[in-house]
XYZ file of C-alpha atoms in Angstrom:
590
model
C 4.274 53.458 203.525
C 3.637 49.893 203.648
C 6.079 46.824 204.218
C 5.831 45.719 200.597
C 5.469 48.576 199.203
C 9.441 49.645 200.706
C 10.102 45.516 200.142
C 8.912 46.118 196.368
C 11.137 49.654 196.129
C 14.286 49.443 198.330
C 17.663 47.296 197.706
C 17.450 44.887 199.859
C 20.132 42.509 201.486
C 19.201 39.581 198.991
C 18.462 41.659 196.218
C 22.246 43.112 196.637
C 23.350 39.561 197.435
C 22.005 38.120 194.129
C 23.460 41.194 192.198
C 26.637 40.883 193.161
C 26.600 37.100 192.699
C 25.202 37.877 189.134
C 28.158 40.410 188.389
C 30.321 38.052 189.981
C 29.524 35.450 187.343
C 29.645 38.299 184.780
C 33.146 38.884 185.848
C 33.893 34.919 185.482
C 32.248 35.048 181.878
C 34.617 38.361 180.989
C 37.586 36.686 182.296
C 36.631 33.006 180.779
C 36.301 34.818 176.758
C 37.950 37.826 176.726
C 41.222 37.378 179.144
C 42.364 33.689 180.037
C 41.264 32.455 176.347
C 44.034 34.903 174.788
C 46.748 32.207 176.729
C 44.310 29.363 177.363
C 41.872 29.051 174.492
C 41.396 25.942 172.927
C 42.829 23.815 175.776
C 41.362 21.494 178.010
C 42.249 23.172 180.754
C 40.449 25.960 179.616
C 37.405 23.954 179.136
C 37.193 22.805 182.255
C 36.917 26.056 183.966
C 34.577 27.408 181.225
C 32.295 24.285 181.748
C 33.040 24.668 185.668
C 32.029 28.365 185.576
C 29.010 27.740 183.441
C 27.227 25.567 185.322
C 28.453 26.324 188.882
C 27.079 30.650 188.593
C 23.624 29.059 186.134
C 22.395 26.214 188.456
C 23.315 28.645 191.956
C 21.378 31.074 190.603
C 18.336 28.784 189.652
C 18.478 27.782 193.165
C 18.355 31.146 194.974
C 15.468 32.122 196.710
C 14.240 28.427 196.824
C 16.483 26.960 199.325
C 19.242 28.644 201.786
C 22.208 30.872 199.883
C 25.000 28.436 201.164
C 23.044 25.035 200.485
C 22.429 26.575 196.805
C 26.237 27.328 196.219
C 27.281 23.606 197.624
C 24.686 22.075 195.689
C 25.944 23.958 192.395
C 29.338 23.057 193.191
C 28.377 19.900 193.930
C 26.880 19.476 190.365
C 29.708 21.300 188.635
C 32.499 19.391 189.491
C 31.148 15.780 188.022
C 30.049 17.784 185.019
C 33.130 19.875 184.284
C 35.195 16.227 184.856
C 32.623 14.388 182.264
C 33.148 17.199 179.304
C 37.193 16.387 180.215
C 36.713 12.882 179.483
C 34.655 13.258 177.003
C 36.967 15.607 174.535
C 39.961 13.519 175.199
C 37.977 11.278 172.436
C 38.779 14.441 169.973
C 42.407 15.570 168.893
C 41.044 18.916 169.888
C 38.536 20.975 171.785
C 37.013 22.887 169.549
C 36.527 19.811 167.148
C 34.833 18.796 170.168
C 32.683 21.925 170.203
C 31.259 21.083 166.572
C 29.782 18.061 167.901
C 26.253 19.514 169.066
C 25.277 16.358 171.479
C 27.755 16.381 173.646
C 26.732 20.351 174.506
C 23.551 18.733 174.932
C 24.824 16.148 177.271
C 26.761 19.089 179.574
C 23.050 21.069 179.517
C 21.699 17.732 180.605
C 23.451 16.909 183.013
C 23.497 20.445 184.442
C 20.095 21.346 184.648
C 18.080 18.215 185.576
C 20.056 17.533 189.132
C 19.055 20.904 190.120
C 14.991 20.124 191.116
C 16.286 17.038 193.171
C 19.000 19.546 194.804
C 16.236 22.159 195.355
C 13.946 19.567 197.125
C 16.728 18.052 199.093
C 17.463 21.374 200.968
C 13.856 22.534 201.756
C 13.441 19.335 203.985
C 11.741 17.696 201.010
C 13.148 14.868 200.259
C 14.673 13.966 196.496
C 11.767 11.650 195.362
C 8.990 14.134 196.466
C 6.951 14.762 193.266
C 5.014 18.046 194.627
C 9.035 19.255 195.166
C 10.385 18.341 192.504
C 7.241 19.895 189.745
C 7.408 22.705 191.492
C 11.043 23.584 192.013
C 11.584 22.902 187.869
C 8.757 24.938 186.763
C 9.795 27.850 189.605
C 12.970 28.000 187.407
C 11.905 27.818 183.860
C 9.126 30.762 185.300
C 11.945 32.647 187.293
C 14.732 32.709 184.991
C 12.563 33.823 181.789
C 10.982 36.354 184.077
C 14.837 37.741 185.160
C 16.321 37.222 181.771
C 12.890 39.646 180.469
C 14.490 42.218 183.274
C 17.923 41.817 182.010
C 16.497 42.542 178.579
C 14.501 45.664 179.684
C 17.389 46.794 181.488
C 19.837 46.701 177.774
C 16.518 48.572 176.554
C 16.855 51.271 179.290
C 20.778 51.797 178.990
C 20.666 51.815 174.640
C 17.667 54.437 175.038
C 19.766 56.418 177.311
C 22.832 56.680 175.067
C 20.916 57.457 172.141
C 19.215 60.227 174.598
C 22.455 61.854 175.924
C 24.249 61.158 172.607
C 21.983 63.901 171.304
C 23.192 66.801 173.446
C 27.216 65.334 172.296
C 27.199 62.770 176.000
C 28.867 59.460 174.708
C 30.211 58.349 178.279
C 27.380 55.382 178.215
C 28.792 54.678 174.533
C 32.368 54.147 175.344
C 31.829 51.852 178.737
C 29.714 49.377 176.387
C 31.752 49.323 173.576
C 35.241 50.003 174.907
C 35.513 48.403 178.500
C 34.874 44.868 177.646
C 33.873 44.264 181.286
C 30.992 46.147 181.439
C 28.255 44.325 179.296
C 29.694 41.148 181.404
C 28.775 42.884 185.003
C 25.625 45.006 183.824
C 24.192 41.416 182.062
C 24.909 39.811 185.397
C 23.859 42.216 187.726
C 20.788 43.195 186.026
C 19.856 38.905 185.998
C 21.080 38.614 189.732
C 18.345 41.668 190.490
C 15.654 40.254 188.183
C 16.136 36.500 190.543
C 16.019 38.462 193.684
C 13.078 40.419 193.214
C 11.050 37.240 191.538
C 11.987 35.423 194.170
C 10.409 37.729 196.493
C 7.187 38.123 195.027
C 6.598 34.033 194.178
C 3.186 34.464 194.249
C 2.495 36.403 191.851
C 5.192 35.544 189.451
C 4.505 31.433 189.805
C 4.320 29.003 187.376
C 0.520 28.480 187.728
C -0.846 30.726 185.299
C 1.946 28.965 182.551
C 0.838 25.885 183.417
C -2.617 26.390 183.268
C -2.581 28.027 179.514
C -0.288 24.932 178.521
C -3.164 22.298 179.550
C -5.312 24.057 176.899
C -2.744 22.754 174.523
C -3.877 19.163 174.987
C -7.082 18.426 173.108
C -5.541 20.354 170.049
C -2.589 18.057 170.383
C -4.693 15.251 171.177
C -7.048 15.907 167.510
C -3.793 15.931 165.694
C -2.382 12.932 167.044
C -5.405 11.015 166.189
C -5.829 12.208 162.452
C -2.276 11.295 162.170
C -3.062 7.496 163.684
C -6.129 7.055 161.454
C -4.233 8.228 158.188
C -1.337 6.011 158.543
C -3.529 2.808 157.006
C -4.521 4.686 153.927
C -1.667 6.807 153.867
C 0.721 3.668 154.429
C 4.927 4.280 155.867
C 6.435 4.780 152.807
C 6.884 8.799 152.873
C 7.229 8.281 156.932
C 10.412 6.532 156.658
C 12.484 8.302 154.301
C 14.384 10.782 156.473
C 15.458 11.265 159.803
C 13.225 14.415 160.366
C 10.500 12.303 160.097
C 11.488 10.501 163.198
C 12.409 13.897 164.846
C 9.260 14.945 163.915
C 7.344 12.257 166.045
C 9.878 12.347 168.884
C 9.551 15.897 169.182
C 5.339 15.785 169.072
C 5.720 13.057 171.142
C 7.921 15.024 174.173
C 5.132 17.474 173.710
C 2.538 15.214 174.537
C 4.631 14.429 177.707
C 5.144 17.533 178.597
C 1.253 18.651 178.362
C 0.161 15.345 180.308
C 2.674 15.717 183.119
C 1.068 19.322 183.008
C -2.527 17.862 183.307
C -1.387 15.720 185.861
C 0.415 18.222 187.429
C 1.829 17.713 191.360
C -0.771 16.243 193.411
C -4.256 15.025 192.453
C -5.614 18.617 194.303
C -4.128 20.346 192.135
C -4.137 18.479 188.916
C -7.061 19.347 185.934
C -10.466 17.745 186.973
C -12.706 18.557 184.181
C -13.832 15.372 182.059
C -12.277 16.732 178.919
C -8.694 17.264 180.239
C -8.199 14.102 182.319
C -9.744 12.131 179.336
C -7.339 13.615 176.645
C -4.526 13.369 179.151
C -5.537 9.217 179.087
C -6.054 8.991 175.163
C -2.913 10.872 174.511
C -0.644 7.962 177.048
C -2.394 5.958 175.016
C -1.526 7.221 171.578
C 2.553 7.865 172.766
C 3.143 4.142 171.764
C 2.285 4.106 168.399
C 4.194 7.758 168.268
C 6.994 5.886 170.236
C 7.444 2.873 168.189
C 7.245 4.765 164.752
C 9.979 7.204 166.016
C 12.188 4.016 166.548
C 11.233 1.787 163.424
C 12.215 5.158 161.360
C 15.855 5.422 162.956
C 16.311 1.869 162.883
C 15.803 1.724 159.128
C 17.755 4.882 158.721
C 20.670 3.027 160.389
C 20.161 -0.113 158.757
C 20.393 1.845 155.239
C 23.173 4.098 155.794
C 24.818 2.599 158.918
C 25.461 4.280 161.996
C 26.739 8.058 162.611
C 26.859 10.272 165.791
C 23.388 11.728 164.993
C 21.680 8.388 164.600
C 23.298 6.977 168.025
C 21.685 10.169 169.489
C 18.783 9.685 167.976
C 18.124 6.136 168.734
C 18.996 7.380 172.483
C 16.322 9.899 171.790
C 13.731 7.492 170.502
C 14.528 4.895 173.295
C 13.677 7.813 175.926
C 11.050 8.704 174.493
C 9.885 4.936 173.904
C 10.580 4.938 177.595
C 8.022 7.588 178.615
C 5.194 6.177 176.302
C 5.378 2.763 177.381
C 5.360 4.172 181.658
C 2.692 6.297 180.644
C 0.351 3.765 178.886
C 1.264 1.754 181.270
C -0.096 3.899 184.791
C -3.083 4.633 182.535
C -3.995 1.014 182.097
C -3.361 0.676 185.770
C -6.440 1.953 187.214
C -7.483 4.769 189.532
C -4.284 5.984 190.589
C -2.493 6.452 186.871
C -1.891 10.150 187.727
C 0.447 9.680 190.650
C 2.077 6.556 188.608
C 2.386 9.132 185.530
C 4.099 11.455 188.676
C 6.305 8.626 189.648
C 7.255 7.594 185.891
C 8.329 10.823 185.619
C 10.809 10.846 188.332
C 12.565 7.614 187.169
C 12.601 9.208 183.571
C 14.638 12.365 184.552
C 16.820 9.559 186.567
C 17.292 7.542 183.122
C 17.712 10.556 181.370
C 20.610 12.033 183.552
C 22.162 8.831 183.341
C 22.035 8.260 179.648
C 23.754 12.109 179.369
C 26.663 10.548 181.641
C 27.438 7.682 180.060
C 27.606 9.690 176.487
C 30.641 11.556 177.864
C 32.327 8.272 178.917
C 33.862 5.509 176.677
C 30.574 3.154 177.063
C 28.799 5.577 174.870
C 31.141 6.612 172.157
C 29.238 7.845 169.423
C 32.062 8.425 167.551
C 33.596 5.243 167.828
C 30.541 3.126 167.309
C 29.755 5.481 164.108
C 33.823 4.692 162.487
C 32.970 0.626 163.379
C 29.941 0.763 161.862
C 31.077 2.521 158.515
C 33.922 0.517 158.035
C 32.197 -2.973 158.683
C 29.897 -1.718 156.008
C 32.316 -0.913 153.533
C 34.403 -3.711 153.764
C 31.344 -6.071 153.135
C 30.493 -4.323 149.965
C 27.240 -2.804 151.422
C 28.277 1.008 150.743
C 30.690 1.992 147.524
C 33.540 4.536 147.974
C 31.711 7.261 146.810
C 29.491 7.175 149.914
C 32.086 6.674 152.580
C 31.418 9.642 155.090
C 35.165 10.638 154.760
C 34.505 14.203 155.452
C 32.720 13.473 158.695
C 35.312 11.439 160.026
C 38.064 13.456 159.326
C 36.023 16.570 160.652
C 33.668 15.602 163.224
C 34.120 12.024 164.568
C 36.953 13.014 166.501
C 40.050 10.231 167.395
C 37.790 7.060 166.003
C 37.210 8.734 162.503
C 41.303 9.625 162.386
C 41.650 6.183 163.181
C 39.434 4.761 160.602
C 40.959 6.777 158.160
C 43.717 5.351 158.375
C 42.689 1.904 158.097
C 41.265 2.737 155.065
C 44.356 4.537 153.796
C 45.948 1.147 154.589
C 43.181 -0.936 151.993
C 45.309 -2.188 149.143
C 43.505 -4.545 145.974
C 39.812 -3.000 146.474
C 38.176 -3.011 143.713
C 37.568 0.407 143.500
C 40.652 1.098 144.424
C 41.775 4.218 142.482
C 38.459 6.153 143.817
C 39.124 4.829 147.446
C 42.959 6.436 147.394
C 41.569 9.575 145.039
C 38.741 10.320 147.946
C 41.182 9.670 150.796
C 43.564 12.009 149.244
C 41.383 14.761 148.518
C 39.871 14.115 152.227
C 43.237 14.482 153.303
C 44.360 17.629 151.564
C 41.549 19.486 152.780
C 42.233 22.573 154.817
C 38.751 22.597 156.380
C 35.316 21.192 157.242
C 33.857 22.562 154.063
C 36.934 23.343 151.735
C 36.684 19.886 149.656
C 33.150 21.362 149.353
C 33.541 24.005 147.427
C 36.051 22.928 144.940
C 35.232 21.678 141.461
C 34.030 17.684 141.646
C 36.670 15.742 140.914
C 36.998 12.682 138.800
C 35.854 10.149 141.078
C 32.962 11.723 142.186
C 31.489 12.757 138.338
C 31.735 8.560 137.684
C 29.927 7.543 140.572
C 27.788 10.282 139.632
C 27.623 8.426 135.920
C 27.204 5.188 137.421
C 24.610 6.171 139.611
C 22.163 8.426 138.006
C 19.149 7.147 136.050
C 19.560 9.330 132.045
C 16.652 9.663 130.351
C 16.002 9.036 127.540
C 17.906 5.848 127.248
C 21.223 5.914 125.751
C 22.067 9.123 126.800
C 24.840 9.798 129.240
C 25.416 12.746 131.152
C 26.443 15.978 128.809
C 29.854 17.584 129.692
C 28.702 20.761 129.730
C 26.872 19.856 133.006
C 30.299 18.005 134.443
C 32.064 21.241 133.799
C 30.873 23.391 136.427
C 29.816 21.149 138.934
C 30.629 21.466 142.337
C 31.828 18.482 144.826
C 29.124 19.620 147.058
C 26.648 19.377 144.256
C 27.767 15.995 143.691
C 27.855 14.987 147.295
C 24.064 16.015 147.336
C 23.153 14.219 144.005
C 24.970 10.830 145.635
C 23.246 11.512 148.274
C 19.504 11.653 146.848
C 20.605 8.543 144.470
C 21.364 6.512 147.722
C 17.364 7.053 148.488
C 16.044 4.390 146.959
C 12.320 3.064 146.329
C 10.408 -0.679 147.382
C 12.125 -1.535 143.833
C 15.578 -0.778 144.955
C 15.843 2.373 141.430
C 17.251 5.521 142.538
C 16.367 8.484 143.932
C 18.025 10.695 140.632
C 16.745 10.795 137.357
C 17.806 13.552 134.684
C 16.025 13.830 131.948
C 17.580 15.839 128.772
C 15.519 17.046 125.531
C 14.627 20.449 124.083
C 12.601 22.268 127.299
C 13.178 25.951 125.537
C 12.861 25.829 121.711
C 13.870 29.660 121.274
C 17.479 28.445 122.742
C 19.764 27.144 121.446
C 21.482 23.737 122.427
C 19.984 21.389 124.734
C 18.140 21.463 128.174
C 17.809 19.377 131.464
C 15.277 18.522 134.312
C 17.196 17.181 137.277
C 14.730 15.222 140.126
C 16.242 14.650 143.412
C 14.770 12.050 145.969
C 14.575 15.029 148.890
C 14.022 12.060 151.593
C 10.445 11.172 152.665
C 8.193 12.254 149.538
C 9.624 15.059 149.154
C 11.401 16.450 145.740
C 14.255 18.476 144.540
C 13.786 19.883 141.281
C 16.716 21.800 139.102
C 17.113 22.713 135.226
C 19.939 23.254 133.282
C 20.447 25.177 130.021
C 23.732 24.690 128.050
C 22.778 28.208 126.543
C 23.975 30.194 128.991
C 27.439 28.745 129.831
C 29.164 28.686 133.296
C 25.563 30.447 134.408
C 23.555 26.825 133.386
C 21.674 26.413 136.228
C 17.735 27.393 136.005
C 14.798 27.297 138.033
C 12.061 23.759 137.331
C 8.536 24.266 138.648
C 5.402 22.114 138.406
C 2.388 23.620 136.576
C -0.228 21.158 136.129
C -0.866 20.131 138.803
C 0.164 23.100 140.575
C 1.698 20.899 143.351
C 4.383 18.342 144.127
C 2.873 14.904 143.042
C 5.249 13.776 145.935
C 8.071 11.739 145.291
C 6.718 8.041 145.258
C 4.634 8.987 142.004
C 7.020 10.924 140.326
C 9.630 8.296 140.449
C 7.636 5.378 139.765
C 6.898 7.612 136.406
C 10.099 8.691 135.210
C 11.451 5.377 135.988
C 8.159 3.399 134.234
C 9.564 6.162 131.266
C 5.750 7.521 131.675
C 7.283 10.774 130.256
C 6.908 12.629 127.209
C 8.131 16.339 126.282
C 5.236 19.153 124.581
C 4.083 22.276 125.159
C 3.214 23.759 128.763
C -0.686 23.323 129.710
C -0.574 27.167 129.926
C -1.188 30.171 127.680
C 0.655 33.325 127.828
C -0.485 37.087 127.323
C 1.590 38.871 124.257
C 2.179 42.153 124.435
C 4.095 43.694 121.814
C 7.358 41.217 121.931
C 6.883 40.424 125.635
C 4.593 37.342 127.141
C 3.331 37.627 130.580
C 2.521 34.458 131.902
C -0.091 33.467 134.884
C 1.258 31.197 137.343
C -1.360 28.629 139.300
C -0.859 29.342 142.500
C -1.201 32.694 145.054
């Protein structure tokens, strides 16, 4: 029998090695949830070791098998420590840790600042050298490869021991039922174990299980991406920024197609010029596409910068401006090494190094006070509403008493301590309810109260004119439903008219009473649609759908419409079948 063949059969030192490490981190994870969190839970203290645990056990094993055992557990230690001490300081800036835990970017942050040190760690301790671009590609791409290919295993492995209860369960054997589902520890060491194993043996057979073959089916993903991006640039004139601008997904949108496009060209590029794509077509889409990132770029920033100059700054935006600045970042270095000359690719390599640098630097300083999102999100709100530009109704009360940590607390209660506002009673009627609430949502879910239904009156466009809002929509409304409605009325077109009109007249002449077609601006040119029908009670709410044209006109057009009062209320431009008492009718669309 062959070498590999025992090498590919047999438990080897390192394969037992990595195991046990695995169940060791298992063990960490059982003790972490299921023991120390009974008396430590919640705590800081607690978080510190979770956070410590995490990423010491993750990053050592993303490190085995590509540098020495001991030099991968220093490293990860070396990397845990700052991190665990950065999620400290950063959820003193919350009354608690698990209002801390709702805030989704500063997990972000932690997985940040956890995985991106580990490539420069990897290449340090093969002799590399930390700036060594052939190094560094290949030591992050080794562990995206590696650990999908063990976490697969672990999977398989679940697979195996499920098939085998349900096997032995049929002759009366439970034994593999009660260890899973009665001795907690056991999923914790088998899930460990069985990843440990999965490492070891991937490590050992790195050429064939290598990032290559990935990397070579994600470079056909660039002329596709490439076609896309340049329909998208030539509609913009004719299409114009209106709809582009009118939520934050849109600039998600183009930061996330335009990370893609980084991604694919650092893939074309790849780690030296040997082994980087040489056909015409690749290295010329990898060009046009650095080209095209600006424009991508710059949109992605205008959009959050008019989001925050509308509706003022909130933890999201700050992260997304961050976001948009990175990415601005990356466009501009790419463009840049294209314009360059010859030797754009290993510029491109280069600009991607300094990147990852600026990028593990940003996710620092957001766990320290020079990045407080919270903080800068409670300034920003209040400045706003004490120069009149937001009323009370859209203060984001919930959000700072619920998410924004210390800062919102704080401007809470320099807004309980307003006195002679002009909208006084609504200020001290929202601040109250705000501060009765038992949880994140509870306010929510109650019936709107009085404040809220007259901003809602104040706000929303009635047509026709003269009519105000019936009471037998007010009665059943929700504070959530209200919150929404403010919400789409706070969208507002190039004319400044809001993004909520109702419209009430008789819709179903076989019913009794009256009818209503709500339109909500849905952000960008999109629209929310809703009837009512005082028929039917507390059960009023109804479906509204468009039938001619079978399509959304979009949300520019419709608006312009209802608020030109280009409306007028007949029969449907359908015909029904009648059969007997019933009618059928044919919808226009699949």
């Amino acid at each position: 029998m062959s070498d590999s063949t025992i090498n590919g059969t047999s438990f080897t030192p390192e394969r037992l090695r990595l195991a046990g490490f695995g169940a060791l981190a298992g063990l960490c994870g059982w003790l972490l949830t299921d023991v120390l969190a009974e008396d430590l839970g919640g705590t800081r203290l607690h978080l510190v070791l979770t956070v410590l645990a995490g990423v010491f056990f993750a990053d050592a094993l993303a490190m085995a098998g590509q540098m020495r055992a001991r030099a991968a557990v220093a490293g990860a230690a070396l990397v845990a420590l700052p991190v665990a001490g950065l999620a400290l300081w950063a959820s003193l800036r919350f009354a608690s840790v698990e209002d801390m835990l709702r805030s989704p970017h500063q997990m972000l942050a932690v997985l940040l600042l956890a995985a991106l040190p580990v490539p420069f760690l990897i290449a340090r301790g093969i002799g590399a050298g930390s700036r060594d671009y052939p190094a560094l590609f290949l030591a992050a791409w080794n562990i995206v490869v590696r650990y999908a290919a063990a976490w697969l295993f672990a999977g398989v492995v679940w697979a195996v021991v499920f098939l085998s209860d349900t096997l032995l369960s049929l002759v009366g054997i439970t034994a593999i039922d009660w260890l899973i589902s009665e001795v907690e520890l056991v999923p914790w060491l088998l899930t460990g174990a069985a990843l440990g194993l999965g490492l070891a043996v991937v490590s050992e057979l790195a050429e064939l299980v290598s990032p290559y073959l990935v990397l070579r089916l994600l470079r056909l993903l660039l002329p596709p991406l490439l076609v896309v991006m340049v329909i998208f640039a030539l509609a913009l004139p004719f299409r114009g920024l209106s709809g582009l601008f009118g939520t934050f997904s849109a600039a998600a949108t183009l930061m996330a197609i335009a990370l893609g496009g980084v991604s694919l060209i650092s893939i074309v590029v790849d780690q030296t010029e040997a082994e980087a794509a040489h056909t015409p077509l690749m290295r010329g889409a990898a060009r046009a596409m650095a080209l095209l990132l600006p424009v991508l770029a710059g949109l992605a920033v205008w959009a959050v910068l008019l989001r925050i100059g509308q509706h003022g700054l909130t933890p999201d935006r700050v992260a997304g401006g961050l976001a948009a600045l990175v990415v601005m970042g990356y466009a501009l270095l790419y463009a840049a090494s294209v314009l360059s000359g010859a030797a754009w690719m290993d510029r491109i390599r280069q600009a991607n190094i300094a990147m990852a640098l600026v990028v593990m630097a940003a996710a620092a300083l957001w766990q320290t006070p020079v990045l407080n999102a919270e903080a800068l999100s409670a300034r920003s709100q209040l400045a706003r509403f004490q120069d009149g530009r937001i009323p009370v109704v859209q203060l984001p009360l919930h959000e700072m008493r619920w998410d924004w940590g210390r800062p919102g607390a704080a401007a809470l209660a320099e807004l309980g301590a307003v006195t002679g506002h002009p909208d006084q009673a609504a200020l001290d009627a929202r601040l109250a309810e705000v501060n009765a609430a038992t949880g994140r949502y509870a306010a929510s879910s109650e019936p709107a109260g009085a404040p809220a239904l007259d901003a809602l009156r104040s706000s929303l466009t009635i047509l026709p004119e003269g009519r105000e809002l019936p009471d037998w929509m007010l009665d059943g409304l929700q504070q959530w439903e209200t919150d929404g409605w403010m919400e789409a009325c706070a969208r507002t077109d190039g004319a400044g008219l809001p993004g909520c009109v109702l419209v009430i007249g008789e819709f179903l002449p076989a019913a009794p009473g009256e009818e209503a077609l709500l339109f909500l601006n849905g952000g960008g040119d999109s629209v929310i649609r809703q009837g009512f029908v005082s028929s039917r009670g507390t059960e009023y709410r109804a479906s509204a759908i468009f039938v001619a044209p079978a399509v959304d006109p979009g949300a520019e057009a419709l608006f312009a419409a209802l608020h030109a009062g280009d409306i007028r209320i007949g029969p449907a431009s359908v015909s029904a079948l009648h059969i007997g008492a019933a009618e059928v009718l044919l919808l226009p669309w699949p």
